[in-house]
Short mmCIF file of N, CA, C and O in Angstrom, two decimals:
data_model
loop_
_atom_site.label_atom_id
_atom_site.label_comp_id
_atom_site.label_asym_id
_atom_site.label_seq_id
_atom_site.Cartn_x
_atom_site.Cartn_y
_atom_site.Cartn_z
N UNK M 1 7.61 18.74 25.38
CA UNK M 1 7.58 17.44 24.72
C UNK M 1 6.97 17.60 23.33
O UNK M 1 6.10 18.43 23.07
N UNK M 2 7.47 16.82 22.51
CA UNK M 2 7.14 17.09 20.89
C UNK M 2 6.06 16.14 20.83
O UNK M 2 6.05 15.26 21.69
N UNK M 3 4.83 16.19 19.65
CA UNK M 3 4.06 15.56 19.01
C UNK M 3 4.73 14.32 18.83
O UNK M 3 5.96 14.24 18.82
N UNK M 4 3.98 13.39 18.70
CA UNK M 4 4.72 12.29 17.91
C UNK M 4 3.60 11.71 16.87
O UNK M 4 3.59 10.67 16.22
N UNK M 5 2.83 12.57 16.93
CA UNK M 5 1.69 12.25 15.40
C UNK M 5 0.88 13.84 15.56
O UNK M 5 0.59 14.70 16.39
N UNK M 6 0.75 13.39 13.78
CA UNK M 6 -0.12 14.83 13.72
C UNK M 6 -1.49 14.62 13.54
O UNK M 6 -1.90 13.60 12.98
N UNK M 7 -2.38 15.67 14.07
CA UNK M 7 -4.00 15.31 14.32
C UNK M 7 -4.18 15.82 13.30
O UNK M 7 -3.69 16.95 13.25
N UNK M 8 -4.98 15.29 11.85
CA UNK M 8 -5.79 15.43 10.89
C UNK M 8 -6.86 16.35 11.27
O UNK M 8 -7.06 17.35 10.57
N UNK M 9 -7.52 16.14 12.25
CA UNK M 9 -8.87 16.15 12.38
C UNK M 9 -8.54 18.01 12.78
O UNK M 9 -9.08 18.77 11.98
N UNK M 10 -8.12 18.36 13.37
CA UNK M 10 -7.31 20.06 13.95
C UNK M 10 -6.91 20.64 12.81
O UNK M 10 -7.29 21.81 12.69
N UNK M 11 -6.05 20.06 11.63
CA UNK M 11 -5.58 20.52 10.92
C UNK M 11 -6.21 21.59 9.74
O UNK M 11 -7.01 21.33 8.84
N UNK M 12 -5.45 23.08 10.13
CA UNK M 12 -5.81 23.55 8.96
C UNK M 12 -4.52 24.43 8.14
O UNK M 12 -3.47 24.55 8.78
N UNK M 13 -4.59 25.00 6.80
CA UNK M 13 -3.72 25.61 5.89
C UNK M 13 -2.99 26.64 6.76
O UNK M 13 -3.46 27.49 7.52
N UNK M 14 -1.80 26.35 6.48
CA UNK M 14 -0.49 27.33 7.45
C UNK M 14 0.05 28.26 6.24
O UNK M 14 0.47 29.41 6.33
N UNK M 15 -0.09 27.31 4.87
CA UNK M 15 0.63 27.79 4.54
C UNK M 15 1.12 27.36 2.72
O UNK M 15 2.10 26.62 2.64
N UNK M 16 0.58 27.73 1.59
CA UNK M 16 0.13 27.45 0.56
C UNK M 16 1.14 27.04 -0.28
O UNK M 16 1.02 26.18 -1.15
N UNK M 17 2.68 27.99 0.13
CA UNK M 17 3.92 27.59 -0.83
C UNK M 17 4.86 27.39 0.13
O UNK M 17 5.75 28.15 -0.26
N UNK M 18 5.24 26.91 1.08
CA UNK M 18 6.38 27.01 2.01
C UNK M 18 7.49 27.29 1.39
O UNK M 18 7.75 26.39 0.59
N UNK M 19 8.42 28.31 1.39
CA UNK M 19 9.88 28.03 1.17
C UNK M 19 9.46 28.42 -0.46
O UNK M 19 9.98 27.57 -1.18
N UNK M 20 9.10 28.89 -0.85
CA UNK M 20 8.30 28.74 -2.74
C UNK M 20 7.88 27.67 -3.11
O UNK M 20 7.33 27.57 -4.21
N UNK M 21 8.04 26.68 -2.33
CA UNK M 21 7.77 25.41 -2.93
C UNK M 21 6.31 25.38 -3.58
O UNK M 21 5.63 26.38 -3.39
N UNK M 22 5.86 24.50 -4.21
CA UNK M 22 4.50 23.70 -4.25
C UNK M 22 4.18 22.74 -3.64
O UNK M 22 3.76 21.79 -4.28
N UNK M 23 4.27 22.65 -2.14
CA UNK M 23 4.03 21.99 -1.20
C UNK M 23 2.55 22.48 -1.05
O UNK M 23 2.03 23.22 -1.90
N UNK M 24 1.81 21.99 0.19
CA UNK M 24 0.98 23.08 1.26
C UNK M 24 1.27 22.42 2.65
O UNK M 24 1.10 21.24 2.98
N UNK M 25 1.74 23.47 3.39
CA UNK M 25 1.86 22.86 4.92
C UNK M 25 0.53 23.49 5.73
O UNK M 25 -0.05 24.57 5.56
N UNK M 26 0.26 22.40 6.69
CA UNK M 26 -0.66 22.42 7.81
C UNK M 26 -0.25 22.60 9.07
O UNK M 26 0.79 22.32 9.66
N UNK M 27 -1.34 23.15 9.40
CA UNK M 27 -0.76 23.45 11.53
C UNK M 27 -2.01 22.19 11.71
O UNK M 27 -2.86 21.87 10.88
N UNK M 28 -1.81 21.71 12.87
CA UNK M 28 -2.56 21.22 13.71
C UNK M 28 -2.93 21.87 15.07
O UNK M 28 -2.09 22.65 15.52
N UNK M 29 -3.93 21.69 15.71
CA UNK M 29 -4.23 22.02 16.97
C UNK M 29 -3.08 22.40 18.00
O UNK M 29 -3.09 23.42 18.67
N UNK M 30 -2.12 21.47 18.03
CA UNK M 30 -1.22 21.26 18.78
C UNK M 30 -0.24 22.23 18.64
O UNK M 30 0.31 22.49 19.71
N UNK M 31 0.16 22.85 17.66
CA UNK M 31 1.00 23.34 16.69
C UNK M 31 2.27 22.70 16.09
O UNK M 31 3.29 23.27 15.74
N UNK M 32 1.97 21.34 16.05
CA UNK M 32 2.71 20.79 15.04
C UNK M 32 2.18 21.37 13.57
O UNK M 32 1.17 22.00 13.28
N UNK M 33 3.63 20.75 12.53
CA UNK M 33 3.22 21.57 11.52
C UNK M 33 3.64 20.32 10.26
O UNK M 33 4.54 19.49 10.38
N UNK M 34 2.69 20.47 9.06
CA UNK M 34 2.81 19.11 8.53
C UNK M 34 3.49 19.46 6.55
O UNK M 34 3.24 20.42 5.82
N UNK M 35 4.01 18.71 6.40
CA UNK M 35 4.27 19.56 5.05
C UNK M 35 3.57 18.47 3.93
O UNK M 35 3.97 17.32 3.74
N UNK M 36 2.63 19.01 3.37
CA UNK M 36 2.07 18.07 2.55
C UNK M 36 2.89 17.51 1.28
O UNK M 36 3.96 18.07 1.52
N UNK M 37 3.10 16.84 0.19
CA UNK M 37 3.62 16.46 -0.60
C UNK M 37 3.20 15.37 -1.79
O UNK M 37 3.31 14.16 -1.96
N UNK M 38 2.71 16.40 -2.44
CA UNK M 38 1.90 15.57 -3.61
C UNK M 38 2.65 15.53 -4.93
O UNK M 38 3.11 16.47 -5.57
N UNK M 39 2.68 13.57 -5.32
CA UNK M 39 3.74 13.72 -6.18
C UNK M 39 3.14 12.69 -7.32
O UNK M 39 2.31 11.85 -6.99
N UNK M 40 3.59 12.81 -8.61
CA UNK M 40 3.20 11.68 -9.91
C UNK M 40 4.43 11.44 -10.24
O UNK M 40 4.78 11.99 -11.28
N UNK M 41 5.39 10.65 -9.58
CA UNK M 41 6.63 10.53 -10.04
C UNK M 41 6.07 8.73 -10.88
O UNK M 41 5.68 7.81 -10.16
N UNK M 42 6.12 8.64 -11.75
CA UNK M 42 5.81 6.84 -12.35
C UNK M 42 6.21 6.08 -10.93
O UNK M 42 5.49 6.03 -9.93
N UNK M 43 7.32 5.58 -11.05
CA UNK M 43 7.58 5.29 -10.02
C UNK M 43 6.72 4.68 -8.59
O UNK M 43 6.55 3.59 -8.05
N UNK M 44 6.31 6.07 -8.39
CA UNK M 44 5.28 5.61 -6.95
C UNK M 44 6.02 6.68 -5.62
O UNK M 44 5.54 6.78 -4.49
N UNK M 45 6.84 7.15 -5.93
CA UNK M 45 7.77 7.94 -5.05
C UNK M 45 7.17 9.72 -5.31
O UNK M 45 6.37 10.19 -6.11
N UNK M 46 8.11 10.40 -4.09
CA UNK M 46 7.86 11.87 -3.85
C UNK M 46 8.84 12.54 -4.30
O UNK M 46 9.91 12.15 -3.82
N UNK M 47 8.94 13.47 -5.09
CA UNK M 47 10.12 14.71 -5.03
C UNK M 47 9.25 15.63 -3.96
O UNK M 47 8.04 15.83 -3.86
N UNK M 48 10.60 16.20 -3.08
CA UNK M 48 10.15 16.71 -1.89
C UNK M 48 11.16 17.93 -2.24
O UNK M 48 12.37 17.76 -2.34
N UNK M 49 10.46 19.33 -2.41
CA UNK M 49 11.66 20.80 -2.55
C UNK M 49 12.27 21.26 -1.56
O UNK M 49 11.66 21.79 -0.64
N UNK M 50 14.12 21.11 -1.59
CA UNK M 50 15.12 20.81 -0.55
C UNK M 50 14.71 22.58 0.44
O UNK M 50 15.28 22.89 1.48
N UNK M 51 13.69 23.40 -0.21
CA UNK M 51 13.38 24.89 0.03
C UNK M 51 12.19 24.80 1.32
O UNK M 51 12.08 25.53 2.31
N UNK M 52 11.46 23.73 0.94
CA UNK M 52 9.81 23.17 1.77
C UNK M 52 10.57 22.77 3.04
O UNK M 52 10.38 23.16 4.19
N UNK M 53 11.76 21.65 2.39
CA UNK M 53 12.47 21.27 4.18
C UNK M 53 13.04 22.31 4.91
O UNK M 53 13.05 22.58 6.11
N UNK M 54 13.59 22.90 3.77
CA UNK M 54 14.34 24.18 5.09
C UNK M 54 13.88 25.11 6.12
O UNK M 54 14.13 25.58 7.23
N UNK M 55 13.04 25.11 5.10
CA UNK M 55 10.94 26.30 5.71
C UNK M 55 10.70 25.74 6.83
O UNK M 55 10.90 26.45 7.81
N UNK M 56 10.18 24.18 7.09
CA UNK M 56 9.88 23.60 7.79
C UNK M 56 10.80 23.44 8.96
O UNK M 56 10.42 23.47 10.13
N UNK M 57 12.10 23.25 8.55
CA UNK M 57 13.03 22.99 9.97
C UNK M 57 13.29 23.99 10.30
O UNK M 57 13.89 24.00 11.37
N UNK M 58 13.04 25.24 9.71
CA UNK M 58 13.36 26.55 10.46
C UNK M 58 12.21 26.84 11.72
O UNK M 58 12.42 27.66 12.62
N UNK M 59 11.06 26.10 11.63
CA UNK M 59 9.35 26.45 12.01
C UNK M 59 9.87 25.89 13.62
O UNK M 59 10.86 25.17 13.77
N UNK M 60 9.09 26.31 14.63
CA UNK M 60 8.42 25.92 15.89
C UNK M 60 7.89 24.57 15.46
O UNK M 60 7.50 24.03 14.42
N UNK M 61 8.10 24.18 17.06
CA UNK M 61 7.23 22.65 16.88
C UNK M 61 7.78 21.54 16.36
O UNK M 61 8.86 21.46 15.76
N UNK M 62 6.75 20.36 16.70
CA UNK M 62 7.01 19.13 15.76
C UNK M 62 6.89 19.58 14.69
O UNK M 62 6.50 20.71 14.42
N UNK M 63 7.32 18.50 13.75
CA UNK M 63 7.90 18.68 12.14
C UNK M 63 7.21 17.32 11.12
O UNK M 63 7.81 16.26 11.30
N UNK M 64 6.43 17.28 10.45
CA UNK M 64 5.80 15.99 10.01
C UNK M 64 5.80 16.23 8.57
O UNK M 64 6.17 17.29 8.07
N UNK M 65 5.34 15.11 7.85
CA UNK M 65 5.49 15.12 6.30
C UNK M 65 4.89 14.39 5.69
O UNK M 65 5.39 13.26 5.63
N UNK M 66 3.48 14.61 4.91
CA UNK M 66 2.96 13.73 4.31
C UNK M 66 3.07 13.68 3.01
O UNK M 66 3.02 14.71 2.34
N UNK M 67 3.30 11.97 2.28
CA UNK M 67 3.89 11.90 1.32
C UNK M 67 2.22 11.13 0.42
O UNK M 67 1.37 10.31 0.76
N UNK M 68 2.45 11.93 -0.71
CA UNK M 68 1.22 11.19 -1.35
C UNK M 68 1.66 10.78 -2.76
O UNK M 68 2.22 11.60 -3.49
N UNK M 69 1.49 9.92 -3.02
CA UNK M 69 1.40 9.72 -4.57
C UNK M 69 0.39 8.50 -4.89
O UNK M 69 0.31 7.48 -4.22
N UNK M 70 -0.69 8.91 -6.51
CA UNK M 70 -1.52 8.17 -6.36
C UNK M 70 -1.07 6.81 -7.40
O UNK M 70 -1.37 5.65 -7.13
N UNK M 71 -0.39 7.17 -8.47
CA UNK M 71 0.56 5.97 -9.13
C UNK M 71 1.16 5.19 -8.16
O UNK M 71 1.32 4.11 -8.74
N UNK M 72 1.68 5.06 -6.76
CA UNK M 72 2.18 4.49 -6.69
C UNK M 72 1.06 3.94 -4.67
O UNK M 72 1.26 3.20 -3.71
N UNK M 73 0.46 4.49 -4.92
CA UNK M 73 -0.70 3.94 -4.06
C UNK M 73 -0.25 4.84 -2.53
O UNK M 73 -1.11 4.58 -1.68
N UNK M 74 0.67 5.65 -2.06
CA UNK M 74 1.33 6.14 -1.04
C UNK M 74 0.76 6.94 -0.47
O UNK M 74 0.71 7.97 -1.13
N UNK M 75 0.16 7.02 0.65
CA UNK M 75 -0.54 8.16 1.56
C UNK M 75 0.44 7.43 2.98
O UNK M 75 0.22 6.34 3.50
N UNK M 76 1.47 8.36 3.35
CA UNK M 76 1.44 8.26 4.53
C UNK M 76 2.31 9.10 4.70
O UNK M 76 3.19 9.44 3.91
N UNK M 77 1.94 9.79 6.60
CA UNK M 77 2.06 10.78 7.08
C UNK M 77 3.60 10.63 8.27
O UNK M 77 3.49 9.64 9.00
N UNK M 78 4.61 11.27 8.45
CA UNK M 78 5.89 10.32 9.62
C UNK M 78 6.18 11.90 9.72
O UNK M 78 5.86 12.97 9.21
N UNK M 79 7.07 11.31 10.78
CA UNK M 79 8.00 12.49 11.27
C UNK M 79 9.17 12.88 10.47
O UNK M 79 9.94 12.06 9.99
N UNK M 80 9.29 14.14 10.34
CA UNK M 80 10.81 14.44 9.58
C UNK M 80 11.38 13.75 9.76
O UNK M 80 11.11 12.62 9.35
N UNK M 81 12.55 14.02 10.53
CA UNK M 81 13.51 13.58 10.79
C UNK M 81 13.85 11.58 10.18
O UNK M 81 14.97 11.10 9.97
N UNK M 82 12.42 10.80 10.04
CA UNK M 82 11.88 9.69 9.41
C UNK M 82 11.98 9.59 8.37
O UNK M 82 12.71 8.62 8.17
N UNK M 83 11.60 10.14 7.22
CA UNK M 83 12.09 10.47 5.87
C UNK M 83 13.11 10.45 5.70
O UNK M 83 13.98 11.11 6.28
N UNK M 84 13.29 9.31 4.47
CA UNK M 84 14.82 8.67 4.27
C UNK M 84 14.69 10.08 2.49
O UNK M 84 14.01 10.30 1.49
N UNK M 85 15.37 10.34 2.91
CA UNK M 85 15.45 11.66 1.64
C UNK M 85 16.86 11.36 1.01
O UNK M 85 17.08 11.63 -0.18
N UNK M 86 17.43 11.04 1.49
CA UNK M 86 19.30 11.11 0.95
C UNK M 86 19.74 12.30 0.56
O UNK M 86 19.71 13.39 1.13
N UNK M 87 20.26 11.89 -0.75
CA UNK M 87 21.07 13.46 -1.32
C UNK M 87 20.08 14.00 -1.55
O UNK M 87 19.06 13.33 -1.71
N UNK M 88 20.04 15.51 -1.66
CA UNK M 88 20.10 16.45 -2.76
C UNK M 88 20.22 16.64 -4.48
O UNK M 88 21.16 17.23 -5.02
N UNK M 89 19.56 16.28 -4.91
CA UNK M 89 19.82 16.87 -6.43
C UNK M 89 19.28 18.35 -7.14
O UNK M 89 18.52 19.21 -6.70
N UNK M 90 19.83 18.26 -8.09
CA UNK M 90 18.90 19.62 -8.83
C UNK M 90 18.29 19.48 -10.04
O UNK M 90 18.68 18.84 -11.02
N UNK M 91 17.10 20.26 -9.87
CA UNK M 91 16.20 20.18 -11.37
C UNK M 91 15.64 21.57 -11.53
O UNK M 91 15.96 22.44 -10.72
N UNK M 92 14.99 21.77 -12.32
CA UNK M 92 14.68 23.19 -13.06
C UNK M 92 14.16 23.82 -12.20
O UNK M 92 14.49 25.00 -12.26
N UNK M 93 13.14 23.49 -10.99
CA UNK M 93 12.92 23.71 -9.93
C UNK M 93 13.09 24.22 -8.81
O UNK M 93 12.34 24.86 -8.07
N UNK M 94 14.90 23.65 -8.69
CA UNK M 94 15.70 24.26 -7.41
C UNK M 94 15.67 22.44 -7.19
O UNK M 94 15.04 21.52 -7.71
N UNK M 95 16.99 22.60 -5.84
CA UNK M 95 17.44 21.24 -5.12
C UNK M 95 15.83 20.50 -4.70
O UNK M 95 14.87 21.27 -4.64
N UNK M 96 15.72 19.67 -4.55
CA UNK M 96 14.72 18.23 -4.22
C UNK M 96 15.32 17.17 -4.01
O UNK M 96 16.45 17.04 -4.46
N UNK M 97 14.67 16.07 -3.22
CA UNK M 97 14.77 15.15 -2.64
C UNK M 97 14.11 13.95 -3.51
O UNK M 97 13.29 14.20 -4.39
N UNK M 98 14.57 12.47 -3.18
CA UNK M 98 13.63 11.90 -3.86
C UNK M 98 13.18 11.02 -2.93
O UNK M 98 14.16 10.64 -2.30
N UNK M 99 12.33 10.57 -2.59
CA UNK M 99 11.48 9.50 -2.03
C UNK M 99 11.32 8.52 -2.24
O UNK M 99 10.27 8.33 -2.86
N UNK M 100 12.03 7.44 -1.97
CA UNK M 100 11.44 6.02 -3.07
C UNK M 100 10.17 5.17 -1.93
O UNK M 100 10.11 5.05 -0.70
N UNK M 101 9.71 4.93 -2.54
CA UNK M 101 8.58 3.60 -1.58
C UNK M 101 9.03 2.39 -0.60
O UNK M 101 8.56 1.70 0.30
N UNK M 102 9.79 2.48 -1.06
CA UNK M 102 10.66 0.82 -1.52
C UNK M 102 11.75 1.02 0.59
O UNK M 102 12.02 0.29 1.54
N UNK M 103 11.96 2.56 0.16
CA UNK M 103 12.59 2.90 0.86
C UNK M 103 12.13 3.18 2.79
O UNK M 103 12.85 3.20 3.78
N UNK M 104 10.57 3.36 2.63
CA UNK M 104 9.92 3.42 3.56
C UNK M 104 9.43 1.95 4.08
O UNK M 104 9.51 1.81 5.30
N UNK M 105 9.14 1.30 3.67
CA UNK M 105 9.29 0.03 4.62
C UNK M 105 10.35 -0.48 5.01
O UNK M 105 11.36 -0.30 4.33
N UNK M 106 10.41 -1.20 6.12
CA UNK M 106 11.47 -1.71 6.91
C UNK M 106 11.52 -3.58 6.87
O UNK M 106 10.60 -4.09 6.23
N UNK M 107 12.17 -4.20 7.30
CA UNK M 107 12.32 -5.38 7.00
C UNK M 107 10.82 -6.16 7.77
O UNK M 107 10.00 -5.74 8.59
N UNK M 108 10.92 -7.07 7.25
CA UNK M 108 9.37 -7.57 8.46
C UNK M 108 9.24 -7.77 9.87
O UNK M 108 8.38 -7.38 10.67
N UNK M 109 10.51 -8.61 10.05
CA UNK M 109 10.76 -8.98 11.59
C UNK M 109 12.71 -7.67 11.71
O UNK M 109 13.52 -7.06 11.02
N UNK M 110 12.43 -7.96 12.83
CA UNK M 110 13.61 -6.66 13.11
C UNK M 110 14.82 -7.90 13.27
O UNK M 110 14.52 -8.96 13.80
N UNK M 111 16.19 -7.62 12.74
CA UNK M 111 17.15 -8.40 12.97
C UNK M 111 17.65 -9.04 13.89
O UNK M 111 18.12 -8.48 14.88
N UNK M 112 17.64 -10.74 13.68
CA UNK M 112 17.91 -11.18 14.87
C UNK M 112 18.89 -10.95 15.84
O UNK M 112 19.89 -10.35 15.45
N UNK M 113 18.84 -11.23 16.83
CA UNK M 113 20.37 -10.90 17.48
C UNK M 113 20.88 -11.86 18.35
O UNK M 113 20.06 -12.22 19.20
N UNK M 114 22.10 -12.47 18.41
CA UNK M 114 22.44 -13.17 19.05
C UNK M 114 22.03 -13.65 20.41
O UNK M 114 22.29 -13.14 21.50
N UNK M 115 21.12 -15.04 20.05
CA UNK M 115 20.64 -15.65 21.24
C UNK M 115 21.13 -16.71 21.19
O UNK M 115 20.31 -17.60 21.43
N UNK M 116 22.01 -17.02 21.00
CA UNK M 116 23.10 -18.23 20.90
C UNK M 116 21.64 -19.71 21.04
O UNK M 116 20.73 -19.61 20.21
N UNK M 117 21.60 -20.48 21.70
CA UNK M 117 20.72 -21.69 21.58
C UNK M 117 19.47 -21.37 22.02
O UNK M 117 18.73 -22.36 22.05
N UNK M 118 18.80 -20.09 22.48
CA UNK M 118 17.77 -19.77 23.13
C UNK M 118 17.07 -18.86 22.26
O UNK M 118 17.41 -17.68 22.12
N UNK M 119 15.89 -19.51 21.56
CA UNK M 119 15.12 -18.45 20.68
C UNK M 119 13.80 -17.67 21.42
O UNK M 119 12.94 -18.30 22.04
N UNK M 120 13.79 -16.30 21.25
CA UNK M 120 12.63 -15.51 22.31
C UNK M 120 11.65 -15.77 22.32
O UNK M 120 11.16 -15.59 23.43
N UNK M 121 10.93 -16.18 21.55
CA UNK M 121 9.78 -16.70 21.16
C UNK M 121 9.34 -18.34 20.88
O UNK M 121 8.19 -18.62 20.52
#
């Protein structure tokens, strides 16, 4: 059975450049493994190096990703596979991802669904 959160408190350095990136990924106790991601995009968003994901999905274990940026106020930690990344682009760098903020929240209430004259609540 996989992690479904990663323990901070266990966590130590796995791993300084994953993939070449300028990431740093963490193991936890558990051996989940976390890919850190520190970003100053104006914005408020992450470029994430398409090299860090590959590193990572190649790895044992749960798979997690923490996204930080301090322009745009963002510390939070999800599961891969959770990260809405989309395409691929390229920059001087190599391929990256972009992260928008905007993109990580979800609507407030979850979409209604047909309860014809009977409301659930």
């Amino acid at each position: 059975m996989e992690a479904v959160s990663f323990d901070r408190a266990t966590a130590r350095v796995f791993n300084r450049r994953p993939g070449g990136s300028r990431h740093i990924a963490y193991q936890d106790g558990a051996g989940s493994i976390c890919l850190w991601v520190r970003s100053y995009l104006e914005r408020g968003g992450c470029a994430i190096s398409a090299s860090a994901i590959e590193w990572l999905d190649g790895m044992p274990g749960a798979h997690f990703i923490r996204l930080t940026n301090e322009r745009g106020r963002l510390d939070v930690v999800m599961p891969m596979d959770q990260v809405p990344m989309g395409e691929a682009r390229e920059g001087r760098h190599g391929r990256y991802f972009i992260v928008d903020p905007d993109d990580l929240t979800g609507p407030a209430f979850p979409p209604l669904r047909d309860f014809g004259e009977r409301v659930p609540f």
